[in-house]
Coordinates of C-alpha atoms in Angstrom, one line a residue:
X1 CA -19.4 216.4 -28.0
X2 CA -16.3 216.5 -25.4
X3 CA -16.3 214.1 -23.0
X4 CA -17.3 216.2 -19.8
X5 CA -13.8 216.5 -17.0
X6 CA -13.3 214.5 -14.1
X7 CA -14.0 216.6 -10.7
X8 CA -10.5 216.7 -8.9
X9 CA -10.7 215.5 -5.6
X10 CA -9.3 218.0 -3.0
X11 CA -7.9 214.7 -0.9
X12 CA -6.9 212.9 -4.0
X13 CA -8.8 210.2 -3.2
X14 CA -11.7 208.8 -5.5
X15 CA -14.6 206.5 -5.9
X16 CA -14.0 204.4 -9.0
X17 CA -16.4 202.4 -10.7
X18 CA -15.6 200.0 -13.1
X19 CA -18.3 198.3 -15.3
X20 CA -18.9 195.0 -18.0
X21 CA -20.5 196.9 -21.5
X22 CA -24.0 196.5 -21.8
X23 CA -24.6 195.2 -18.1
X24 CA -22.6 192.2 -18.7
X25 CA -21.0 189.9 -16.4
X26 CA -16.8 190.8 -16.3
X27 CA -16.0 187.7 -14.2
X28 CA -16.9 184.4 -14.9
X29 CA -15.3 182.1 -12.7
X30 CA -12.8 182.2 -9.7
X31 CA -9.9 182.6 -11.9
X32 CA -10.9 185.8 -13.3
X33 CA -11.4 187.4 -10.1
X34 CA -7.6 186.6 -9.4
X35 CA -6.6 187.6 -12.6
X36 CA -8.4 191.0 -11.8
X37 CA -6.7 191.4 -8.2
X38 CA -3.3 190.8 -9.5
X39 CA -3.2 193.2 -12.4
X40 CA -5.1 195.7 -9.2
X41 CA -1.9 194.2 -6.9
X42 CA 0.9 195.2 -9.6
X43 CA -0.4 198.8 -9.6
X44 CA -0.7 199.3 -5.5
X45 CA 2.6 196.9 -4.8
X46 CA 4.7 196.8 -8.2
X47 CA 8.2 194.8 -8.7
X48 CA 10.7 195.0 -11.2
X49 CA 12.2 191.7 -13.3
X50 CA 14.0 190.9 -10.2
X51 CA 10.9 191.1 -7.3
X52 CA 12.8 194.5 -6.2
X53 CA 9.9 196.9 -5.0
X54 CA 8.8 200.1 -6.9
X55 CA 6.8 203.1 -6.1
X56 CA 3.5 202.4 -6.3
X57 CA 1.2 203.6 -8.8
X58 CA -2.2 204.6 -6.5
X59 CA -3.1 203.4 -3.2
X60 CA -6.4 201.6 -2.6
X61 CA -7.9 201.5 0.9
X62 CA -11.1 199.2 -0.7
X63 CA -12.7 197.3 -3.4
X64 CA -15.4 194.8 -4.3
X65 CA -15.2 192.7 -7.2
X66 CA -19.3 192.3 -8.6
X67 CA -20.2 189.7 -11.5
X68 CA -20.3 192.6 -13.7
X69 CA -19.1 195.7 -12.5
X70 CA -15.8 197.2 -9.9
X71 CA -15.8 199.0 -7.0
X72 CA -12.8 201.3 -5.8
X73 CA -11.9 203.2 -2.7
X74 CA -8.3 204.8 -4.4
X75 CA -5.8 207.6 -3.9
X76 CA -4.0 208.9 -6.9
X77 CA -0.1 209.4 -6.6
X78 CA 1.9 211.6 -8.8
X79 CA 1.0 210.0 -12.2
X80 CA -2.6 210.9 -11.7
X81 CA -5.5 208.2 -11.5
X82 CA -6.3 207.7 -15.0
X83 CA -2.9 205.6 -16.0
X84 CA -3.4 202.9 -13.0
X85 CA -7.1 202.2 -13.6
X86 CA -6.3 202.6 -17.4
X87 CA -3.6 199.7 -17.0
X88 CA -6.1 197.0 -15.5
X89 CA -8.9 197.5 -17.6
X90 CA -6.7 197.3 -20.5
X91 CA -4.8 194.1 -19.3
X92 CA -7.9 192.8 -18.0
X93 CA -9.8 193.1 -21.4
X94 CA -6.5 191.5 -23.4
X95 CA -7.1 188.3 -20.8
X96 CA -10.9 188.3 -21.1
X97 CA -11.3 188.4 -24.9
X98 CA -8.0 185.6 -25.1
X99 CA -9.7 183.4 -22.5
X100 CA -13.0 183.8 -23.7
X101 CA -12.6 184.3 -27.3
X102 CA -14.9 187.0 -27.1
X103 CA -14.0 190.4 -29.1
X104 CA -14.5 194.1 -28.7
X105 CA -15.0 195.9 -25.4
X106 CA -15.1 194.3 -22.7
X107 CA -15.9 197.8 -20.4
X108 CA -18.7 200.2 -20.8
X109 CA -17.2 203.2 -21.9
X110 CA -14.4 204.9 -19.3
X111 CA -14.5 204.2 -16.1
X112 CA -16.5 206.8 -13.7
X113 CA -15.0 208.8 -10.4
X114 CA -16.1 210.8 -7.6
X115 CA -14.5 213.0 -5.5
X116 CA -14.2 212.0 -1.7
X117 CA -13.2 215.3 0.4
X118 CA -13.8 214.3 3.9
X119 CA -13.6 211.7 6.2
X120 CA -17.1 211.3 6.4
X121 CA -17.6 210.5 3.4
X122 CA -14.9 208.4 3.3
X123 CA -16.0 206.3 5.7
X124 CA -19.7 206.3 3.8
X125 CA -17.7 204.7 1.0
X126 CA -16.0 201.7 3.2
X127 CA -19.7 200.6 4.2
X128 CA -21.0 201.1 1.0
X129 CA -18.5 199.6 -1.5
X130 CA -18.2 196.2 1.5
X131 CA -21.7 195.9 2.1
X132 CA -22.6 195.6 -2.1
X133 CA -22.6 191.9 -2.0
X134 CA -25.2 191.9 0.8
X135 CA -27.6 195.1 -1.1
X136 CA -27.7 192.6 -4.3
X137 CA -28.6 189.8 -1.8
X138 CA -25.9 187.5 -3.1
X139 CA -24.8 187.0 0.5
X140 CA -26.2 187.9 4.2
X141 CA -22.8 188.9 5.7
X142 CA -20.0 191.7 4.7
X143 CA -17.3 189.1 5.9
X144 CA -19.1 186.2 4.2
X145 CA -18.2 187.5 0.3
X146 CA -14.7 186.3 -0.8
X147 CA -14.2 189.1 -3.2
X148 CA -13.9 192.1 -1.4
X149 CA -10.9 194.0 0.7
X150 CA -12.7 193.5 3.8
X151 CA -10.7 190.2 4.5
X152 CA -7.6 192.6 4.8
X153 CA -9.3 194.7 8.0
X154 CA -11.0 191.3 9.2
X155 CA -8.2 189.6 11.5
X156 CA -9.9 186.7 11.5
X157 CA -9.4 186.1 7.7
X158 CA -6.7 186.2 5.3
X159 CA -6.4 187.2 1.9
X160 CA -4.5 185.5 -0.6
X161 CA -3.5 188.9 -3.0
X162 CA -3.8 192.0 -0.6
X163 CA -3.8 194.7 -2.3
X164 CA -4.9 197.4 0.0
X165 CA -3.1 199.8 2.6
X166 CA -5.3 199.0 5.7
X167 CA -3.0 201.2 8.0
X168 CA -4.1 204.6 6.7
X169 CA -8.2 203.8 7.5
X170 CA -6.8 201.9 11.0
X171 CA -5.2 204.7 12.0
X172 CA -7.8 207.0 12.0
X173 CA -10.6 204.5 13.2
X174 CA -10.2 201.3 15.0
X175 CA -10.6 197.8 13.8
X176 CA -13.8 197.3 15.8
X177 CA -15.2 200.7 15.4
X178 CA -15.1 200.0 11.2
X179 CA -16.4 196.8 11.7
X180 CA -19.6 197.7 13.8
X181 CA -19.7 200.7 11.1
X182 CA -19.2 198.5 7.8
X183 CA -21.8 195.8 9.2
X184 CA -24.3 198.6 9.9
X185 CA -26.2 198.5 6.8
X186 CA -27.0 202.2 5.1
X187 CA -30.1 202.8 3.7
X188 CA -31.0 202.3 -0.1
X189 CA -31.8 205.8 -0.7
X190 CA -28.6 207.1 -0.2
X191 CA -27.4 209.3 -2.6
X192 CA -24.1 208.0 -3.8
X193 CA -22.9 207.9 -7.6
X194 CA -23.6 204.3 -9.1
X195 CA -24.0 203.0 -12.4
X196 CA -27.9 203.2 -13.7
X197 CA -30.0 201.3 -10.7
X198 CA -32.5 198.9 -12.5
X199 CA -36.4 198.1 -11.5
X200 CA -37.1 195.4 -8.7
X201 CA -35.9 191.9 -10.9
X202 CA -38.4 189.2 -10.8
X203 CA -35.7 186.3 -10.4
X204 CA -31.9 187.1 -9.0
X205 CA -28.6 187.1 -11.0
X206 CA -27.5 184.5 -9.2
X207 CA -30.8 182.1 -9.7
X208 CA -30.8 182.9 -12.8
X209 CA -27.1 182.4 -13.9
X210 CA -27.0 179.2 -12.0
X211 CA -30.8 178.3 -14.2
X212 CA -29.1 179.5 -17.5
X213 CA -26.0 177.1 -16.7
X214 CA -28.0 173.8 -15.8
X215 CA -29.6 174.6 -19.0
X216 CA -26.8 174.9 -21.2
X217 CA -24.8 171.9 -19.4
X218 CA -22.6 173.8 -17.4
X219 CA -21.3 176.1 -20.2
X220 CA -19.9 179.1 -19.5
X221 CA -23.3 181.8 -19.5
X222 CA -21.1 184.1 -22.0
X223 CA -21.1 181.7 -24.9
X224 CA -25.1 182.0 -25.3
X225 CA -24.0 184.7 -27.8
X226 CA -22.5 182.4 -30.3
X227 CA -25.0 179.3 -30.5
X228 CA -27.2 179.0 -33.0
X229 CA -30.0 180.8 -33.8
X230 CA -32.5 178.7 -33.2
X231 CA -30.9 176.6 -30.1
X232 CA -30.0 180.4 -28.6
X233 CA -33.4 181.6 -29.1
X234 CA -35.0 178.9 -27.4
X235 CA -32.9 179.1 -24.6
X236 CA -33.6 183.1 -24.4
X237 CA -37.2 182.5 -24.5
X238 CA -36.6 179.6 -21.7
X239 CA -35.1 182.6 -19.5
X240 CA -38.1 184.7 -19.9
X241 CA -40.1 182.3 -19.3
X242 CA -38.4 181.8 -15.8
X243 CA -39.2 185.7 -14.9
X244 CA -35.6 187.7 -16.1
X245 CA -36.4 190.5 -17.8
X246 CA -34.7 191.5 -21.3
X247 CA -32.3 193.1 -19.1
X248 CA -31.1 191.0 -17.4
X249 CA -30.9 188.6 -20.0
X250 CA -29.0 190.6 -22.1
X251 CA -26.3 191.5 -18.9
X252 CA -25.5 188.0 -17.9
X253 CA -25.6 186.7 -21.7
X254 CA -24.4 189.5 -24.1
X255 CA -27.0 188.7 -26.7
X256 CA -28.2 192.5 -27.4
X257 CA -31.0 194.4 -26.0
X258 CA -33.1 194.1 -29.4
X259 CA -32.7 190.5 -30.0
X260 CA -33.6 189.6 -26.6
X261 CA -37.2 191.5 -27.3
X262 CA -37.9 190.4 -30.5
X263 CA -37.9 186.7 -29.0
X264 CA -41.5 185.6 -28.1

């Protein structure tokens, strides 16, 4: 069956969401979250061989970097938006799977888009995609998450690869007026396209990642996938045992779906 079209985007800007196969987590540790904003940097702000300037490839007015998926605020330029977001996963996969020594996809699929036509909307999308770190409950605060844009609107803070071209939004809403907008939290039943939303979790990622690492002595939680049998198993059943669900499990370890529920 074809693959169904992208809707084109009136504006040319899009909602882009990027996510690990199978649920699982696409950034491991801090480096991997620069790795991912510099291969995002060369396509907004690239250079030749010589650090000369060249057009850019998109524009991106937001994004938040999740364990195991992407967010995107992004205009397309003349090239379209497929080639730009293309590029990263691409590169991104090449470092994951060297680093890692993990094989295969590391992406689910291609990456999904939506249309955004107005300003309202647009605006919708700068609260939303900032205030995901605080609707997973991995932190209280838009400005207290490290990986998002928001420390390039934030004067207090500074961001180490900016990425983003803040003076489009700013000069169409002020600094303060996006803030006390971005910090007003929107409701959970707002309909805006996301990856499959999962029941109520027992136990948090973030517990549990931080449980599955004490366990396996502060290994990486991705390796799980290439123990042992038996030493893998009894880990998995550990994790159940601790209230994640075969989900979950299966996100933050890669160890499929099936395995995962045969384990008693």
């Amino acid at each position: 069956m074809p693959r169904k079209q992208r809707e084109k985007s009136g504006t040319g800007i899009y909602h882009v969401m990027m996510r690990g196969i199978n649920h699982q987590d696409i950034f491991e540790d801090k480096g991997d979250y620069w790795k991912f904003l510099k291969l995002l940097r060369m396509q907004t702000h690239p250079e030749d061989n010589t650090g000369k300037p060249l057009p850019a490839h998109c524009i991106v007015y937001a994004y938040c970097l999740m364990s195991n998926h992407v967010h995107l605020l992004v205009r397309e330029l003349e090239e379209g938006l497929v080639p730009p977001i293309k590029s990263i996963a691409i590169s991104y996969a090449q470092y994951f799977n060297y680093k890692y020594e993990h094989s295969g996809q590391v992406f689910q699929d291609r990456f999904k888009s939506e249309p955004v036509n107005d300003m309202a909307y647009f605006l919708t999308l700068m609260r939303y995609i900032h205030q995901n770190p605080v609707a997973a409950g991995i932190t209280s605060t838009v400005g207290s998450y490290t990986w998002s844009s928001w420390c390039e609107y934030d004067e207090t803070k500074t961001c180490a690869v900016p990425v983003c071209t803040t003076q489009h939004v700013l000069g169409r809403i002020t600094g303060k007026e996006l803030a006390e907008l971005v910090n007003d939290l929107l409701p959970k039943a707002l309909n805006i396209l996301d990856f499959d939303n999962e029941m109520e979790q027992r136990v948090s990622d973030e517990k549990l990642r931080q449980y599955l690492s004490e366990i396996m002595g502060g290994a990486s939680v991705s390796t799980l996938q290439h123990y042992e049998k038996e030493e893998r198993n009894c880990i998995i059943k550990q994790l159940k045992d601790y209230g994640a669900s075969i989900r979950q499990i299966s996100r933050l370890t890669g160890v499929s779906f099936g395995i995962i529920r045969n384990i008693q």
